[in-house]
PDB file of C-alpha atoms in Angstrom:
ATOM      1  CA  MET A 482      75.732  69.540 252.502  1.00  0.00           C
ATOM      2  CA  ASN A 483      77.879  66.688 251.459  1.00  0.00           C
ATOM      3  CA  VAL A 484      81.088  67.447 252.604  1.00  0.00           C
ATOM      4  CA  GLU A 485      82.623  66.125 249.036  1.00  0.00           C
ATOM      5  CA  GLN A 486      80.063  68.375 247.413  1.00  0.00           C
ATOM      6  CA  PRO A 487      81.736  71.485 245.467  1.00  0.00           C
ATOM      7  CA  PHE A 488      80.471  74.697 247.246  1.00  0.00           C
ATOM      8  CA  LEU A 489      79.841  76.230 244.057  1.00  0.00           C
ATOM      9  CA  SER A 490      79.526  74.017 241.033  1.00  0.00           C
ATOM     10  CA  VAL A 491      79.183  75.440 237.209  1.00  0.00           C
ATOM     11  CA  ARG A 492      77.619  72.636 234.622  1.00  0.00           C
ATOM     12  CA  ASN A 493      77.385  72.948 230.968  1.00  0.00           C
ATOM     13  CA  ALA A 494      77.631  77.202 230.976  1.00  0.00           C
ATOM     14  CA  HIS A 495      76.258  79.008 228.061  1.00  0.00           C
ATOM     15  CA  LYS A 496      76.706  82.645 228.064  1.00  0.00           C
ATOM     16  CA  ALA A 497      75.547  84.736 224.475  1.00  0.00           C
ATOM     17  CA  TYR A 498      75.357  88.190 223.916  1.00  0.00           C
ATOM     18  CA  GLY A 499      72.798  88.422 220.893  1.00  0.00           C
ATOM     19  CA  ASP A 500      74.319  85.967 218.537  1.00  0.00           C
ATOM     20  CA  VAL A 501      77.813  86.052 219.912  1.00  0.00           C
ATOM     21  CA  GLU A 502      78.578  83.074 222.322  1.00  0.00           C
ATOM     22  CA  VAL A 503      81.516  83.851 225.288  1.00  0.00           C
ATOM     23  CA  LEU A 504      80.820  80.835 226.813  1.00  0.00           C
ATOM     24  CA  HIS A 505      81.145  77.578 225.616  1.00  0.00           C
ATOM     25  CA  GLY A 506      79.575  74.936 228.318  1.00  0.00           C
ATOM     26  CA  ILE A 507      81.770  75.058 231.111  1.00  0.00           C
ATOM     27  CA  ASP A 508      82.233  72.941 234.083  1.00  0.00           C
ATOM     28  CA  LEU A 509      83.536  74.245 236.866  1.00  0.00           C
ATOM     29  CA  ASP A 510      84.221  73.714 240.736  1.00  0.00           C
ATOM     30  CA  VAL A 511      85.367  75.587 243.686  1.00  0.00           C
ATOM     31  CA  ALA A 512      85.469  73.705 246.974  1.00  0.00           C
ATOM     32  CA  GLN A 513      84.826  75.573 249.983  1.00  0.00           C
ATOM     33  CA  GLY A 514      87.964  77.479 252.010  1.00  0.00           C
ATOM     34  CA  THR A 515      90.050  77.265 248.665  1.00  0.00           C
ATOM     35  CA  THR A 516      91.547  80.328 246.590  1.00  0.00           C
ATOM     36  CA  THR A 517      90.734  79.437 242.435  1.00  0.00           C
ATOM     37  CA  VAL A 518      92.557  81.981 240.285  1.00  0.00           C
ATOM     38  CA  VAL A 519      91.370  82.589 236.889  1.00  0.00           C
ATOM     39  CA  LEU A 520      93.938  82.927 234.193  1.00  0.00           C
ATOM     40  CA  GLY A 521      93.358  83.829 230.287  1.00  0.00           C
ATOM     41  CA  PRO A 522      94.071  85.817 227.452  1.00  0.00           C
ATOM     42  CA  SER A 523      91.767  89.170 226.775  1.00  0.00           C
ATOM     43  CA  GLY A 524      88.645  88.026 225.589  1.00  0.00           C
ATOM     44  CA  SER A 525      88.996  84.219 227.165  1.00  0.00           C
ATOM     45  CA  GLY A 526      85.322  84.564 228.886  1.00  0.00           C
ATOM     46  CA  LYS A 527      86.857  84.640 232.239  1.00  0.00           C
ATOM     47  CA  SER A 528      85.447  87.828 233.541  1.00  0.00           C
ATOM     48  CA  THR A 529      82.223  86.709 231.973  1.00  0.00           C
ATOM     49  CA  ILE A 530      81.882  83.492 233.753  1.00  0.00           C
ATOM     50  CA  LEU A 531      83.240  85.210 236.965  1.00  0.00           C
ATOM     51  CA  ARG A 532      79.912  87.835 236.560  1.00  0.00           C
ATOM     52  CA  CYS A 533      77.791  84.734 236.211  1.00  0.00           C
ATOM     53  CA  MET A 534      78.638  83.013 239.206  1.00  0.00           C
ATOM     54  CA  ALA A 535      78.452  86.346 241.219  1.00  0.00           C
ATOM     55  CA  LEU A 536      74.904  86.813 239.702  1.00  0.00           C
ATOM     56  CA  LEU A 537      75.764  89.987 238.298  1.00  0.00           C
ATOM     57  CA  GLU A 538      74.815  88.308 234.500  1.00  0.00           C
ATOM     58  CA  PRO A 539      72.187  85.253 233.834  1.00  0.00           C
ATOM     59  CA  LEU A 540      73.472  82.041 232.180  1.00  0.00           C
ATOM     60  CA  SER A 541      72.173  81.530 228.736  1.00  0.00           C
ATOM     61  CA  GLU A 542      71.956  78.081 229.400  1.00  0.00           C
ATOM     62  CA  GLY A 543      73.519  75.488 232.195  1.00  0.00           C
ATOM     63  CA  THR A 544      73.253  75.319 235.903  1.00  0.00           C
ATOM     64  CA  MET A 545      74.986  76.713 239.079  1.00  0.00           C
ATOM     65  CA  ARG A 546      74.838  75.643 242.596  1.00  0.00           C
ATOM     66  CA  LEU A 547      76.031  77.407 245.814  1.00  0.00           C
ATOM     67  CA  ALA A 548      76.331  75.462 249.206  1.00  0.00           C
ATOM     68  CA  GLY A 549      74.275  72.562 247.005  1.00  0.00           C
ATOM     69  CA  GLU A 550      71.501  74.874 246.428  1.00  0.00           C
ATOM     70  CA  LEU A 551      70.478  76.420 242.679  1.00  0.00           C
ATOM     71  CA  HIS A 552      71.859  79.179 242.719  1.00  0.00           C
ATOM     72  CA  GLY A 553      70.410  82.349 240.650  1.00  0.00           C
ATOM     73  CA  MET A 554      67.990  79.951 239.264  1.00  0.00           C
ATOM     74  CA  ARG A 555      65.095  77.308 240.589  1.00  0.00           C
ATOM     75  CA  GLU A 556      63.093  74.260 239.329  1.00  0.00           C
ATOM     76  CA  ASP A 557      59.615  75.195 238.382  1.00  0.00           C
ATOM     77  CA  SER A 558      56.327  72.861 238.835  1.00  0.00           C
ATOM     78  CA  LYS A 559      57.811  71.131 235.690  1.00  0.00           C
ATOM     79  CA  GLY A 560      61.303  70.650 236.943  1.00  0.00           C
ATOM     80  CA  ARG A 561      62.515  72.830 234.283  1.00  0.00           C
ATOM     81  CA  ILE A 562      65.503  75.078 235.909  1.00  0.00           C
ATOM     82  CA  VAL A 563      64.565  78.574 235.230  1.00  0.00           C
ATOM     83  CA  PRO A 564      66.102  81.868 236.162  1.00  0.00           C
ATOM     84  CA  VAL A 565      64.597  83.101 240.204  1.00  0.00           C
ATOM     85  CA  GLU A 566      62.745  86.414 240.280  1.00  0.00           C
ATOM     86  CA  GLU A 567      64.335  89.469 240.928  1.00  0.00           C
ATOM     87  CA  ASN A 568      63.732  89.912 244.461  1.00  0.00           C
ATOM     88  CA  LYS A 569      65.289  85.896 245.209  1.00  0.00           C
ATOM     89  CA  LEU A 570      67.986  87.005 243.000  1.00  0.00           C
ATOM     90  CA  TRP A 571      68.567  89.952 245.221  1.00  0.00           C
ATOM     91  CA  GLU A 572      68.640  87.948 248.376  1.00  0.00           C
ATOM     92  CA  GLN A 573      70.902  85.678 246.836  1.00  0.00           C
ATOM     93  CA  ARG A 574      73.300  88.511 245.780  1.00  0.00           C
ATOM     94  CA  GLN A 575      73.265  88.969 249.886  1.00  0.00           C
ATOM     95  CA  HIS A 576      75.766  86.383 250.471  1.00  0.00           C
ATOM     96  CA  LEU A 577      78.580  87.416 247.735  1.00  0.00           C
ATOM     97  CA  GLY A 578      80.891  89.293 247.677  1.00  0.00           C
ATOM     98  CA  MET A 579      82.380  91.431 244.620  1.00  0.00           C
ATOM     99  CA  VAL A 580      85.404  93.165 244.018  1.00  0.00           C
ATOM    100  CA  PHE A 581      85.795  95.186 240.323  1.00  0.00           C
ATOM    101  CA  GLN A 582      88.641  96.720 238.741  1.00  0.00           C
ATOM    102  CA  ARG A 583      87.180 100.532 240.198  1.00  0.00           C
ATOM    103  CA  PHE A 584      86.560 100.895 243.530  1.00  0.00           C
ATOM    104  CA  ASN A 585      83.014 102.312 243.069  1.00  0.00           C
ATOM    105  CA  LEU A 586      83.263 104.430 245.972  1.00  0.00           C
ATOM    106  CA  PHE A 587      80.989 106.971 247.183  1.00  0.00           C
ATOM    107  CA  PRO A 588      83.381 110.247 246.965  1.00  0.00           C
ATOM    108  CA  HIS A 589      81.187 112.716 249.040  1.00  0.00           C
ATOM    109  CA  MET A 590      81.000 109.918 251.712  1.00  0.00           C
ATOM    110  CA  THR A 591      84.148 108.724 254.360  1.00  0.00           C
ATOM    111  CA  VAL A 592      85.436 105.837 254.180  1.00  0.00           C
ATOM    112  CA  GLU A 593      83.332 104.662 257.054  1.00  0.00           C
ATOM    113  CA  HIS A 594      80.280 105.549 255.251  1.00  0.00           C
ATOM    114  CA  ASN A 595      81.321 104.132 252.347  1.00  0.00           C
ATOM    115  CA  VAL A 596      81.168 100.421 254.202  1.00  0.00           C
ATOM    116  CA  SER A 597      78.612 100.970 256.489  1.00  0.00           C
ATOM    117  CA  LEU A 598      76.023 102.203 254.101  1.00  0.00           C
ATOM    118  CA  ALA A 599      75.339  98.788 252.491  1.00  0.00           C
ATOM    119  CA  LEU A 600      75.050  97.636 255.784  1.00  0.00           C
ATOM    120  CA  ARG A 601      72.240  99.317 256.978  1.00  0.00           C
ATOM    121  CA  ARG A 602      70.555  99.162 253.967  1.00  0.00           C
ATOM    122  CA  THR A 603      70.663  95.627 252.812  1.00  0.00           C
ATOM    123  CA  ALA A 604      71.390  94.110 256.140  1.00  0.00           C
ATOM    124  CA  GLY A 605      69.038  96.291 258.123  1.00  0.00           C
ATOM    125  CA  LEU A 606      71.762  97.241 260.704  1.00  0.00           C
ATOM    126  CA  ASN A 607      71.247 100.537 262.799  1.00  0.00           C
ATOM    127  CA  LYS A 608      73.436 103.255 262.261  1.00  0.00           C
ATOM    128  CA  HIS A 609      75.953 102.068 265.585  1.00  0.00           C
ATOM    129  CA  GLU A 610      75.787  98.458 264.458  1.00  0.00           C
ATOM    130  CA  ALA A 611      76.511  99.389 260.982  1.00  0.00           C
ATOM    131  CA  ARG A 612      79.435 101.853 261.865  1.00  0.00           C
ATOM    132  CA  ASP A 613      80.948  98.965 264.382  1.00  0.00           C
ATOM    133  CA  ARG A 614      81.387  96.579 261.610  1.00  0.00           C
ATOM    134  CA  ALA A 615      82.502  98.864 259.274  1.00  0.00           C
ATOM    135  CA  ILE A 616      85.027 100.098 261.603  1.00  0.00           C
ATOM    136  CA  GLN A 617      85.929  95.945 262.420  1.00  0.00           C
ATOM    137  CA  GLN A 618      86.468  95.420 258.874  1.00  0.00           C
ATOM    138  CA  LEU A 619      88.243  98.655 257.762  1.00  0.00           C
ATOM    139  CA  THR A 620      90.902  97.231 260.902  1.00  0.00           C
ATOM    140  CA  ARG A 621      90.715  94.223 259.333  1.00  0.00           C
ATOM    141  CA  VAL A 622      92.164  95.495 255.730  1.00  0.00           C
ATOM    142  CA  GLY A 623      94.663  97.788 257.794  1.00  0.00           C
ATOM    143  CA  LEU A 624      92.433 101.232 257.090  1.00  0.00           C
ATOM    144  CA  GLY A 625      91.351 101.074 260.765  1.00  0.00           C
ATOM    145  CA  ALA A 626      92.937 104.620 261.002  1.00  0.00           C
ATOM    146  CA  PHE A 627      91.597 106.116 257.918  1.00  0.00           C
ATOM    147  CA  VAL A 628      87.629 105.825 259.029  1.00  0.00           C
ATOM    148  CA  THR A 629      87.200 109.521 258.818  1.00  0.00           C
ATOM    149  CA  ARG A 630      89.120 110.209 255.487  1.00  0.00           C
ATOM    150  CA  PHE A 631      87.390 110.894 251.930  1.00  0.00           C
ATOM    151  CA  PRO A 632      87.963 108.415 249.033  1.00  0.00           C
ATOM    152  CA  ALA A 633      90.408 111.494 247.349  1.00  0.00           C
ATOM    153  CA  GLU A 634      92.354 111.521 250.685  1.00  0.00           C
ATOM    154  CA  LEU A 635      93.439 107.991 249.864  1.00  0.00           C
ATOM    155  CA  SER A 636      95.847 106.185 247.203  1.00  0.00           C
ATOM    156  CA  GLY A 637      94.339 103.786 244.872  1.00  0.00           C
ATOM    157  CA  GLY A 638      95.649 100.717 246.634  1.00  0.00           C
ATOM    158  CA  GLN A 639      93.811 102.199 250.199  1.00  0.00           C
ATOM    159  CA  GLN A 640      90.800 102.623 247.812  1.00  0.00           C
ATOM    160  CA  GLN A 641      90.594  99.133 246.840  1.00  0.00           C
ATOM    161  CA  ARG A 642      91.003  97.698 250.272  1.00  0.00           C
ATOM    162  CA  VAL A 643      88.353  99.636 251.144  1.00  0.00           C
ATOM    163  CA  ALA A 644      85.467  98.081 248.826  1.00  0.00           C
ATOM    164  CA  ILE A 645      87.191  94.750 249.878  1.00  0.00           C
ATOM    165  CA  ALA A 646      86.144  95.724 253.254  1.00  0.00           C
ATOM    166  CA  ARG A 647      82.531  96.618 251.845  1.00  0.00           C
ATOM    167  CA  ALA A 648      82.272  93.593 250.185  1.00  0.00           C
ATOM    168  CA  LEU A 649      83.218  91.811 253.429  1.00  0.00           C
ATOM    169  CA  ALA A 650      81.043  93.548 255.736  1.00  0.00           C
ATOM    170  CA  LEU A 651      78.086  91.124 254.495  1.00  0.00           C
ATOM    171  CA  LYS A 652      80.041  88.703 255.692  1.00  0.00           C
ATOM    172  CA  PRO A 653      79.631  87.035 252.170  1.00  0.00           C
ATOM    173  CA  LYS A 654      79.916  83.073 251.662  1.00  0.00           C
ATOM    174  CA  ILE A 655      82.388  83.542 248.709  1.00  0.00           C
ATOM    175  CA  MET A 656      84.183  86.441 247.172  1.00  0.00           C
ATOM    176  CA  PHE A 657      84.561  86.986 243.803  1.00  0.00           C
ATOM    177  CA  PHE A 658      87.288  89.381 242.197  1.00  0.00           C
ATOM    178  CA  ASP A 659      87.804  90.759 238.885  1.00  0.00           C
ATOM    179  CA  GLU A 660      90.882  92.082 238.078  1.00  0.00           C
ATOM    180  CA  PRO A 661      91.331  93.911 241.136  1.00  0.00           C
ATOM    181  CA  THR A 662      94.835  95.334 240.783  1.00  0.00           C
ATOM    182  CA  SER A 663      94.626  96.175 237.147  1.00  0.00           C
ATOM    183  CA  ALA A 664      93.566  99.759 237.396  1.00  0.00           C
ATOM    184  CA  LEU A 665      96.659 100.336 240.096  1.00  0.00           C
ATOM    185  CA  ASP A 666     100.070 101.526 239.626  1.00  0.00           C
ATOM    186  CA  PRO A 667     102.645  99.002 240.030  1.00  0.00           C
ATOM    187  CA  GLU A 668     103.595 100.024 243.572  1.00  0.00           C
ATOM    188  CA  LEU A 669     100.503 100.253 245.174  1.00  0.00           C
ATOM    189  CA  VAL A 670      99.128  96.397 243.525  1.00  0.00           C
ATOM    190  CA  GLN A 671     100.975  94.573 246.759  1.00  0.00           C
ATOM    191  CA  GLU A 672      99.277  96.223 249.460  1.00  0.00           C
ATOM    192  CA  VAL A 673      96.301  94.537 248.008  1.00  0.00           C
ATOM    193  CA  LEU A 674      97.385  91.368 246.928  1.00  0.00           C
ATOM    194  CA  ASP A 675      98.432  91.065 250.557  1.00  0.00           C
ATOM    195  CA  VAL A 676      94.590  91.311 252.048  1.00  0.00           C
ATOM    196  CA  MET A 677      93.469  88.960 249.712  1.00  0.00           C
ATOM    197  CA  GLU A 678      96.302  86.676 250.718  1.00  0.00           C
ATOM    198  CA  GLU A 679      95.421  87.234 254.439  1.00  0.00           C
ATOM    199  CA  LEU A 680      91.744  86.479 253.409  1.00  0.00           C
ATOM    200  CA  ALA A 681      92.889  82.923 251.908  1.00  0.00           C
ATOM    201  CA  HIS A 682      94.843  82.209 255.095  1.00  0.00           C
ATOM    202  CA  GLU A 683      91.544  82.833 256.746  1.00  0.00           C
ATOM    203  CA  GLY A 684      89.712  80.347 254.739  1.00  0.00           C
ATOM    204  CA  MET A 685      87.854  82.612 252.801  1.00  0.00           C
ATOM    205  CA  THR A 686      86.412  81.059 249.608  1.00  0.00           C
ATOM    206  CA  MET A 687      87.789  83.317 246.553  1.00  0.00           C
ATOM    207  CA  VAL A 688      87.479  83.085 242.772  1.00  0.00           C
ATOM    208  CA  THR A 689      89.959  85.276 241.635  1.00  0.00           C
ATOM    209  CA  VAL A 690      90.226  86.910 238.042  1.00  0.00           C
ATOM    210  CA  THR A 691      93.956  88.138 237.544  1.00  0.00           C
ATOM    211  CA  HIS A 692      96.938  88.837 235.621  1.00  0.00           C
ATOM    212  CA  GLU A 693      99.262  88.656 238.804  1.00  0.00           C
ATOM    213  CA  MET A 694     100.963  85.429 238.316  1.00  0.00           C
ATOM    214  CA  SER A 695     103.334  85.833 241.934  1.00  0.00           C
ATOM    215  CA  PHE A 696      99.653  85.562 243.238  1.00  0.00           C
ATOM    216  CA  ALA A 697      98.467  82.617 241.638  1.00  0.00           C
ATOM    217  CA  LYS A 698     101.641  80.377 242.022  1.00  0.00           C
ATOM    218  CA  HIS A 699     101.180  81.327 246.152  1.00  0.00           C
ATOM    219  CA  VAL A 700      98.224  81.865 246.915  1.00  0.00           C
ATOM    220  CA  ALA A 701      96.041  79.852 244.675  1.00  0.00           C
ATOM    221  CA  ASP A 702      94.783  76.214 245.499  1.00  0.00           C
ATOM    222  CA  GLU A 703      93.470  75.648 241.640  1.00  0.00           C
ATOM    223  CA  VAL A 704      94.669  77.653 238.723  1.00  0.00           C
ATOM    224  CA  ILE A 705      92.160  77.652 236.121  1.00  0.00           C
ATOM    225  CA  PHE A 706      93.159  78.570 232.127  1.00  0.00           C
ATOM    226  CA  MET A 707      90.730  79.806 229.859  1.00  0.00           C
ATOM    227  CA  ASP A 708      90.634  80.661 226.078  1.00  0.00           C
ATOM    228  CA  GLU A 709      87.850  81.302 223.374  1.00  0.00           C
ATOM    229  CA  GLY A 710      85.023  80.716 226.175  1.00  0.00           C
ATOM    230  CA  GLU A 711      86.355  77.116 227.359  1.00  0.00           C
ATOM    231  CA  VAL A 712      88.205  75.471 230.464  1.00  0.00           C
ATOM    232  CA  VAL A 713      91.616  74.622 228.539  1.00  0.00           C
ATOM    233  CA  GLU A 714      93.140  73.456 231.513  1.00  0.00           C
ATOM    234  CA  ARG A 715      92.850  73.380 235.421  1.00  0.00           C
ATOM    235  CA  ARG A 716      95.782  72.230 238.159  1.00  0.00           C
ATOM    236  CA  PRO A 717      97.271  72.873 241.562  1.00  0.00           C
ATOM    237  CA  PRO A 718      99.802  75.867 240.641  1.00  0.00           C
ATOM    238  CA  GLU A 719     102.972  73.986 240.879  1.00  0.00           C
ATOM    239  CA  GLU A 720     101.601  71.398 238.336  1.00  0.00           C
ATOM    240  CA  PHE A 721     100.106  74.554 236.041  1.00  0.00           C
ATOM    241  CA  PHE A 722     103.546  76.595 236.418  1.00  0.00           C
ATOM    242  CA  ASP A 723     106.065  73.662 236.140  1.00  0.00           C
ATOM    243  CA  ASP A 724     104.333  71.142 233.938  1.00  0.00           C
ATOM    244  CA  PRO A 725     101.380  72.314 231.714  1.00  0.00           C
ATOM    245  CA  GLN A 726      99.695  70.058 229.159  1.00  0.00           C
ATOM    246  CA  HIS A 727      97.802  71.675 226.792  1.00  0.00           C
ATOM    247  CA  GLY A 728      99.896  73.634 223.986  1.00  0.00           C
ATOM    248  CA  ARG A 729      97.485  76.454 224.668  1.00  0.00           C
ATOM    249  CA  THR A 730      98.829  76.730 228.292  1.00  0.00           C
ATOM    250  CA  LYS A 731     102.403  76.308 227.244  1.00  0.00           C
ATOM    251  CA  LYS A 732     102.042  79.265 224.477  1.00  0.00           C
ATOM    252  CA  PHE A 733     100.390  81.642 227.387  1.00  0.00           C
ATOM    253  CA  LEU A 734     103.096  80.739 229.948  1.00  0.00           C
ATOM    254  CA  ALA A 735     105.964  81.353 227.279  1.00  0.00           C
ATOM    255  CA  HIS A 736     104.320  84.361 226.245  1.00  0.00           C
ATOM    256  CA  LEU A 737     104.432  85.659 230.174  1.00  0.00           C
ATOM    257  CA  ALA A 738     107.899  84.881 230.614  1.00  0.00           C
ATOM    258  CA  LYS A 739     109.467  86.694 227.377  1.00  0.00           C
TER     259      LYS A 739
END
């Protein structure tokens, strides 16, 4: 891959649900090893573009490439870009990590089993290999002492860190976070953000939809502001917060400052 080429690129992305168009021709680039934070009001399309990049939703129009290769799509015999078959889509998803608002843990399984299950079913690891990698990743997020606990025995912040470990265990090329702290009590938010900040320092490529402005200011390499299905502004965080250029961005930040 050309080092000047974006690691993840989105071109002319449209997404419609029936007659309602949610994304209006978005162009977006993510450099390898960087953290991109996507901000915007409710209904701006930020979670939709994240889900499309994570191959959880197909684009209605447009193209995506990851590491220079078509992402979620292929070129057919006539040179047209078409969606890939389901089995190929499943393969591509294995290289992506996704963390949602809700933790989606199996309540009847231990923390270690929640992480190792995907390793056995999708990565083909045997029981011992999966357990070792699960414990390694749980230790990475500060939960090495909790591997035999069940989700109900953990705080919300701890459960979200298990979800992060589960995604990391598959050794993804890129991590997507969709408002990962929005379901947490305020006092539990920081422990999840600390893990994400550490991942950023380690060089994990990340795209995060969040309302946590402190994370955007201090961790992001680039901040993207969306409104009404379009990218309105994209700048380094110090410029975005200190000198916004677009009137809609200024209004959004002024509202947050109240």
